[in-house]
PDB file of C-alpha atoms and ligand atoms in Angstrom:
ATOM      1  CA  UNK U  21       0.662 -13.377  17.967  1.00 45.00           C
ATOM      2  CA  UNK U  22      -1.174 -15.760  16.182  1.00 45.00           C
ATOM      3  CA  UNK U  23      -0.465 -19.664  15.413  1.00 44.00           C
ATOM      4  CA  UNK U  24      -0.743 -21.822  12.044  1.00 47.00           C
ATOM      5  CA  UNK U  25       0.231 -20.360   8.692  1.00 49.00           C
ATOM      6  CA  UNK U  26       1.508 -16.383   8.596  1.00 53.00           C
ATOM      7  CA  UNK U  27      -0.187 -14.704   5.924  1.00 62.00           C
ATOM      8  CA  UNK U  28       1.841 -11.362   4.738  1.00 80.00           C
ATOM      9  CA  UNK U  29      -1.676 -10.042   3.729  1.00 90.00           C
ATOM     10  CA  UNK U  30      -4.517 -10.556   5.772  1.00 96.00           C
ATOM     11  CA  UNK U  31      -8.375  -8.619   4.616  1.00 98.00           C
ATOM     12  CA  UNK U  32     -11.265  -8.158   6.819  1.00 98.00           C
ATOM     13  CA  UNK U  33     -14.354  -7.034   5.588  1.00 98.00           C
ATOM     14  CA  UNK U  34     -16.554  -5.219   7.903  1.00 99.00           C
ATOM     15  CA  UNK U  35     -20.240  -3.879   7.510  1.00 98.00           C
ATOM     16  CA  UNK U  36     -22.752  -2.860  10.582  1.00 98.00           C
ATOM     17  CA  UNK U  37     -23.944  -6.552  11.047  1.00 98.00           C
ATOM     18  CA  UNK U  38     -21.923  -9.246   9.577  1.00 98.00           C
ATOM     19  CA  UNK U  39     -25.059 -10.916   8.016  1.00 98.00           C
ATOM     20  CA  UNK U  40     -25.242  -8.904   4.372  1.00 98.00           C
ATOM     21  CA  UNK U  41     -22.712  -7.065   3.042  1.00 98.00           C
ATOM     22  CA  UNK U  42     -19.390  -8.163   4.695  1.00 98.00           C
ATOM     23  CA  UNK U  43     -20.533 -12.004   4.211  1.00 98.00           C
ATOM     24  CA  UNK U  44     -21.152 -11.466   0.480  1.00 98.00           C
ATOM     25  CA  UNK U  45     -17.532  -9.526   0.400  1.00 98.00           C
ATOM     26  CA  UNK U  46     -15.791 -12.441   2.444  1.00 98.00           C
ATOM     27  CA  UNK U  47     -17.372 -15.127  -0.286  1.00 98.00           C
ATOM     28  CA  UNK U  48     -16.438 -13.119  -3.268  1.00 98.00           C
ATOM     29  CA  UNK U  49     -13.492 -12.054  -2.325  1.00 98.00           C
ATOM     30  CA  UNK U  50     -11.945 -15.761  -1.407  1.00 98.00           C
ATOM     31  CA  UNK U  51     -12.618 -17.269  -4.944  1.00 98.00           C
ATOM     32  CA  UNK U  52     -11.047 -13.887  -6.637  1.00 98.00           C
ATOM     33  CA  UNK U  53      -7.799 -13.802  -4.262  1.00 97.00           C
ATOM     34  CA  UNK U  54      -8.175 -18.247  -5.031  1.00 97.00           C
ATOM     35  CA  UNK U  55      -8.325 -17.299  -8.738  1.00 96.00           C
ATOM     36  CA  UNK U  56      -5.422 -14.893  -8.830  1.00 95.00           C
ATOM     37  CA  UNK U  57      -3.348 -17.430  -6.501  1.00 94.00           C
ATOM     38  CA  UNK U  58      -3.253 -15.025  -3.641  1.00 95.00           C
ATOM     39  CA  UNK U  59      -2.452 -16.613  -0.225  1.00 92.00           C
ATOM     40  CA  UNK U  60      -4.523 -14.294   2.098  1.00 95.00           C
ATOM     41  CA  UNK U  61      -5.998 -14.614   5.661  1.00 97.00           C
ATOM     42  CA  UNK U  62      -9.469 -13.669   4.536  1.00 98.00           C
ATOM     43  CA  UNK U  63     -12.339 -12.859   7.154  1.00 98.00           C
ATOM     44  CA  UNK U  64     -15.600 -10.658   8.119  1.00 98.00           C
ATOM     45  CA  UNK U  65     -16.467  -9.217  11.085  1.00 98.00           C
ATOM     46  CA  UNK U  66     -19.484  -6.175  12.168  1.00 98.00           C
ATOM     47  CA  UNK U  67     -19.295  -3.021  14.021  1.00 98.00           C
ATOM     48  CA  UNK U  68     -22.354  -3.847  16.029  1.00 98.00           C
ATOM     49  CA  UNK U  69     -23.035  -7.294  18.033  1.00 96.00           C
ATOM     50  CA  UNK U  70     -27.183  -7.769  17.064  1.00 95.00           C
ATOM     51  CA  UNK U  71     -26.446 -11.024  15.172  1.00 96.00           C
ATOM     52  CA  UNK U  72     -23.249 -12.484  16.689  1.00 97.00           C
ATOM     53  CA  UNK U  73     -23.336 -16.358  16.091  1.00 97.00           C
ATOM     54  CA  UNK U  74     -25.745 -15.626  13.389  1.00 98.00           C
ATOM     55  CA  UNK U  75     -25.253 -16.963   9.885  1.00 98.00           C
ATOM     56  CA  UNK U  76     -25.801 -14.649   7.121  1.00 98.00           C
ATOM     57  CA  UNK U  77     -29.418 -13.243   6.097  1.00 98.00           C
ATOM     58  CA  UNK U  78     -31.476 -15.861   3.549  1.00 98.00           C
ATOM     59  CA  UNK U  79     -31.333 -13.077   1.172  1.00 98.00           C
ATOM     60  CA  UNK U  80     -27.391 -12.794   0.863  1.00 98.00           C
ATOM     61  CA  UNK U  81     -27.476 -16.591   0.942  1.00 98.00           C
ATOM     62  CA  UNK U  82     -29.293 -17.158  -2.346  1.00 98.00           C
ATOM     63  CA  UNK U  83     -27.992 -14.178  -3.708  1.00 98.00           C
ATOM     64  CA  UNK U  84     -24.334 -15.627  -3.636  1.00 98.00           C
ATOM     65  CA  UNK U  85     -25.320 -19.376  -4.292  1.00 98.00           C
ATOM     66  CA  UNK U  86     -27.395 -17.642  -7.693  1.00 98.00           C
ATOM     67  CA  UNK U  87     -23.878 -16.402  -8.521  1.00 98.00           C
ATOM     68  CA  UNK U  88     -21.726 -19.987  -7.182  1.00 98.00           C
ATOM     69  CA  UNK U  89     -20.632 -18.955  -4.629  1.00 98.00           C
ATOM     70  CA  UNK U  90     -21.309 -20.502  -0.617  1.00 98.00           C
ATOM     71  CA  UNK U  91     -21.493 -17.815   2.040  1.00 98.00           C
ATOM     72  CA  UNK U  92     -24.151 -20.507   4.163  1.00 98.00           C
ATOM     73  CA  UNK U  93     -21.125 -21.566   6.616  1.00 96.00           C
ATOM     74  CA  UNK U  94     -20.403 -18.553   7.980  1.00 97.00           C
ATOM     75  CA  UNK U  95     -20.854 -16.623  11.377  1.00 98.00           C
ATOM     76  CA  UNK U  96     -21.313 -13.000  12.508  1.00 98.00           C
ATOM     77  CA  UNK U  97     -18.813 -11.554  14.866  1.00 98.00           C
ATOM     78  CA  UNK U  98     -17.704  -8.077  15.796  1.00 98.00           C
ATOM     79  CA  UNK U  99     -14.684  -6.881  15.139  1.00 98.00           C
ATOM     80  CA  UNK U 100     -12.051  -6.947  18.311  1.00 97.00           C
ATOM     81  CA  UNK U 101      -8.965  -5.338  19.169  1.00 97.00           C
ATOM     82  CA  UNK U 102      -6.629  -7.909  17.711  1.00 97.00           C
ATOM     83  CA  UNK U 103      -8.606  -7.399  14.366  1.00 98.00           C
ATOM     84  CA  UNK U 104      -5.862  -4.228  13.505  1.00 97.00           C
ATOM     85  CA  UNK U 105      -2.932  -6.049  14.214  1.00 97.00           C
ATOM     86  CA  UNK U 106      -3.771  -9.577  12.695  1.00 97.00           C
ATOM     87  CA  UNK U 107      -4.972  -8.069   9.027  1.00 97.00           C
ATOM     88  CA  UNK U 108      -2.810  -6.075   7.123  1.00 96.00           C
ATOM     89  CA  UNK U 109      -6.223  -4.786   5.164  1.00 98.00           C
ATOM     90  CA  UNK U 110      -9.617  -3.700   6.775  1.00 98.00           C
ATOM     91  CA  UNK U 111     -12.481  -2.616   4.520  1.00 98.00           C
ATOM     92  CA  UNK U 112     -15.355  -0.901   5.481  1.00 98.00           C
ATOM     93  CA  UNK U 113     -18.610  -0.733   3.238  1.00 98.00           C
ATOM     94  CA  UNK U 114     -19.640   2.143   3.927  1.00 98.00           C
ATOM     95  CA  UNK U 115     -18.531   5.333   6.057  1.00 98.00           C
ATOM     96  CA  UNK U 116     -20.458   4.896   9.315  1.00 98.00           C
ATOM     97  CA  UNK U 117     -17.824   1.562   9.319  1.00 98.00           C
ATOM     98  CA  UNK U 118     -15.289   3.197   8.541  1.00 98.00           C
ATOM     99  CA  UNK U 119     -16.103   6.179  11.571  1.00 98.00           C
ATOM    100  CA  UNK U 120     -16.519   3.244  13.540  1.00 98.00           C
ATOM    101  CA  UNK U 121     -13.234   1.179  12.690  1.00 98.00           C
ATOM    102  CA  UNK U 122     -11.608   4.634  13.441  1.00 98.00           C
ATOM    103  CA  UNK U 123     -13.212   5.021  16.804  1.00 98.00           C
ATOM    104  CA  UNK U 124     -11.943   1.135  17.821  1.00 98.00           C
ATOM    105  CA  UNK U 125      -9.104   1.427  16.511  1.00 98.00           C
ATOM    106  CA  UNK U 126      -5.679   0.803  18.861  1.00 97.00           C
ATOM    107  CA  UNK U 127      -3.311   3.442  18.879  1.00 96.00           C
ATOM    108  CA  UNK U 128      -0.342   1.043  17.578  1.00 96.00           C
ATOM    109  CA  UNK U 129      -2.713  -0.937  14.902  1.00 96.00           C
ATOM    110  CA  UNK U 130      -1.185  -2.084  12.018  1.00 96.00           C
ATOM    111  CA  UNK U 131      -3.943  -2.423   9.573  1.00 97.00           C
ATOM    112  CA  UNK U 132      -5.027  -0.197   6.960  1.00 97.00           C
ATOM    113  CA  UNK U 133      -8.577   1.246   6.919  1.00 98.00           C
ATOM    114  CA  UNK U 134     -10.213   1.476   3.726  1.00 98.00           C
ATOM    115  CA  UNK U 135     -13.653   1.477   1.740  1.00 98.00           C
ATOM    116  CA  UNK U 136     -14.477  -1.398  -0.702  1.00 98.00           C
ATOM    117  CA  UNK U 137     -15.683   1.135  -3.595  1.00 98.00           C
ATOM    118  CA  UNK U 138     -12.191   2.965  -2.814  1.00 98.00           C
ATOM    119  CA  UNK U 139     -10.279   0.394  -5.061  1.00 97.00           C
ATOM    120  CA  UNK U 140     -12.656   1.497  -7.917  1.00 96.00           C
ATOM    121  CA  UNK U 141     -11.963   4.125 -10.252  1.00 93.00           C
ATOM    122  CA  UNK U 142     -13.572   7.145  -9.800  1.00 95.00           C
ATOM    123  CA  UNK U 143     -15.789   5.859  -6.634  1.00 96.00           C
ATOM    124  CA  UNK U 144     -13.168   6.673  -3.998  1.00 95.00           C
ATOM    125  CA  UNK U 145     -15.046   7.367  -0.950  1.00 95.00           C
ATOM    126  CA  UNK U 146     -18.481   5.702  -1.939  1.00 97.00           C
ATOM    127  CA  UNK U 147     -20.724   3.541   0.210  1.00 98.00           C
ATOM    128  CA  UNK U 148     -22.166   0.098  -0.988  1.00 98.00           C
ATOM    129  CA  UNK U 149     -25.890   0.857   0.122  1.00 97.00           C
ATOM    130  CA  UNK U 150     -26.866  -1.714   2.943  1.00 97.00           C
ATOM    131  CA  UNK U 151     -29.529  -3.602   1.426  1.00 98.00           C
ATOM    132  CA  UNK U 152     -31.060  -5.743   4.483  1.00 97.00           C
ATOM    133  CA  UNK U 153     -34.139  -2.983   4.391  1.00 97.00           C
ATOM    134  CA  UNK U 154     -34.841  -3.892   0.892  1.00 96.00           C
ATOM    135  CA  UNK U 155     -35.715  -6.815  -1.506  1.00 96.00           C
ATOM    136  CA  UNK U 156     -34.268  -9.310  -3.558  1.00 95.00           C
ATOM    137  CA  UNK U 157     -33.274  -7.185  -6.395  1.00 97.00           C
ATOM    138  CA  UNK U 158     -31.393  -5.055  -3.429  1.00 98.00           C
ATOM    139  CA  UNK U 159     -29.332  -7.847  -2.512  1.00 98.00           C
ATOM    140  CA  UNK U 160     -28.312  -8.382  -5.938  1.00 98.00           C
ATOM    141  CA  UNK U 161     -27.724  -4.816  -6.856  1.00 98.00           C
ATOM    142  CA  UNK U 162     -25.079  -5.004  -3.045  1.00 98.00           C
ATOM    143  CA  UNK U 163     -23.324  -8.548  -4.534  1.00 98.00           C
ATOM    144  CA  UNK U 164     -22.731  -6.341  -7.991  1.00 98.00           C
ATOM    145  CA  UNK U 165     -20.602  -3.553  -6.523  1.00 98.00           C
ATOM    146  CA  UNK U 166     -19.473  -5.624  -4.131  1.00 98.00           C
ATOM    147  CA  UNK U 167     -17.629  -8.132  -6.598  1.00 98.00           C
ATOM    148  CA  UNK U 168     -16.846  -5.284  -8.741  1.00 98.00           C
ATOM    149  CA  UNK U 169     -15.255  -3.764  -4.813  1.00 98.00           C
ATOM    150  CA  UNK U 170     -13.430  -6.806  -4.273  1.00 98.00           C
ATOM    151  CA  UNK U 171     -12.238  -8.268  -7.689  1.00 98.00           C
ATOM    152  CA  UNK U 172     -10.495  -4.653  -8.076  1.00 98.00           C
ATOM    153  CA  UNK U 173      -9.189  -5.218  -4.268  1.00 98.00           C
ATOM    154  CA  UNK U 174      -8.334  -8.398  -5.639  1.00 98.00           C
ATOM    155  CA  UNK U 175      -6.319  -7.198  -8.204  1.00 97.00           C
ATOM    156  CA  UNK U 176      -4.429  -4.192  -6.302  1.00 96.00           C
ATOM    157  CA  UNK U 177      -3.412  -7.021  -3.983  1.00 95.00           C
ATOM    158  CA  UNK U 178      -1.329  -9.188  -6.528  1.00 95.00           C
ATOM    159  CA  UNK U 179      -0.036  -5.944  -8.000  1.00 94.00           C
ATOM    160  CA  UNK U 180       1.777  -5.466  -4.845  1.00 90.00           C
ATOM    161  CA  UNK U 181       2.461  -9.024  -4.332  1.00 87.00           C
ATOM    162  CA  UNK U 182       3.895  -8.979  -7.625  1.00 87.00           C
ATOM    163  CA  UNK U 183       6.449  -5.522  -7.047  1.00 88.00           C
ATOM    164  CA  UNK U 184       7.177  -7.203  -3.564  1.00 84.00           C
ATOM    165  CA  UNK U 185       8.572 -10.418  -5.309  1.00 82.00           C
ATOM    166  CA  UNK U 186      10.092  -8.881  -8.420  1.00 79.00           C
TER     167      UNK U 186
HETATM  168  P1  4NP G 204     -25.148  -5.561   7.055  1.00 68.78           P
HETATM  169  O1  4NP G 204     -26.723  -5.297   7.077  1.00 68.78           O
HETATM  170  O2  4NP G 204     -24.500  -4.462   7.856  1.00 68.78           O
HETATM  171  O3  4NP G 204     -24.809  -5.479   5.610  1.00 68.78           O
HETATM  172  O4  4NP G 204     -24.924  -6.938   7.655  1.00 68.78           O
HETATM  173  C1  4NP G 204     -27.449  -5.096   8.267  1.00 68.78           C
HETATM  174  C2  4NP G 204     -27.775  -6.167   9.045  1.00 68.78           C
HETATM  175  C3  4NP G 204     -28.529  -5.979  10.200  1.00 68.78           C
HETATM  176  C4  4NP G 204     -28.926  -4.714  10.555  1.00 68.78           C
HETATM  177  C5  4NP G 204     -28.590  -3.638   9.769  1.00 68.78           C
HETATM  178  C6  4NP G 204     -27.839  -3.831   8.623  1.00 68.78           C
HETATM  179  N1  4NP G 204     -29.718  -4.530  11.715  1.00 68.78           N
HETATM  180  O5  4NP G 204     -30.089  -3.380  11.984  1.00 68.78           O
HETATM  181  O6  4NP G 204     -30.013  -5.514  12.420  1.00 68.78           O
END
């Protein structure tokens, strides 16, 4: 379905407009999955299409380059159809994403729907606040839970990875 390398584990992150919270998720989450040696298709994508071609907000920018990490190369999309077969994982930040993924998604899709906070113990279920309203200190607050999200994601993935090669 798709050419180049086949990657058993694919994650997409997905947030309303692929400038904030998905872009900081993406970044994060490819130097944890690079630091656990986790060969992973890893992406982001929004529900909605106001920024498509866009890259991510200033604010999420210097909020991930504050922590070392380059988001600046980057560009929104929505998610598409082939999204839920291509990715084994999609994440959703918060539960109007997560409605949404479940309204687009195919019949026959293949991925798995989750929330980023649901890999956390105890915070099943909980949203990571969208912080594009806010200010600087809101941005940083989102890339806290959301590397706490995804180095726990992180983790759960080479668990299985682990049991699936043992
Ligand atoms: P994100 O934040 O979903 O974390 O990318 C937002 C970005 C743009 C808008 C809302 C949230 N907007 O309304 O344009």
């Amino acid at each position: 379905m798709h050419g180049g390398i086949e990657h058993k584990t694919g994650v997409l992150f997905v947030c309303l407009g692929n400038i904030c919270r998905s872009p900081m998720a993406e970044g994060a989450f490819r130097v944890a999955a690079q630091e656990r040696g986790l060969a992973v298709l890893v992406d982001s994508a929004g529900t909605a299409s106001y920024h498509l071609g866009h890259e991510p907000d200033p604010r999420a920018i210097a909020v991930a380059r504050a922590h070392g990490i380059d988001i600046a190369g980057q560009s929104a999309r929505q998610i598409d159809r082939e999204d839920f077969y291509r990715f084994s994982h999609i994440i959703a930040m918060d539960r109007a994403n997560l409605e949404a993924l479940r309204s687009k998604a195919p019949r026959d899709g293949t991925a798995r729907l989750a929330m980023l906070l649901d890999a956390l113990e105890g915070r099943r279920g909980e949203p990571v606040a969208d912080p594009y309203y806010g200010d600087a200190a809101a941005f940083e607050a989102a890339w806290q839970v959301i590397s706490r999200g995804v180095e726990a994601w992180a983790e759960k993935l080479r668990r299985e990875a682990a049991q699936q090669s043992a």
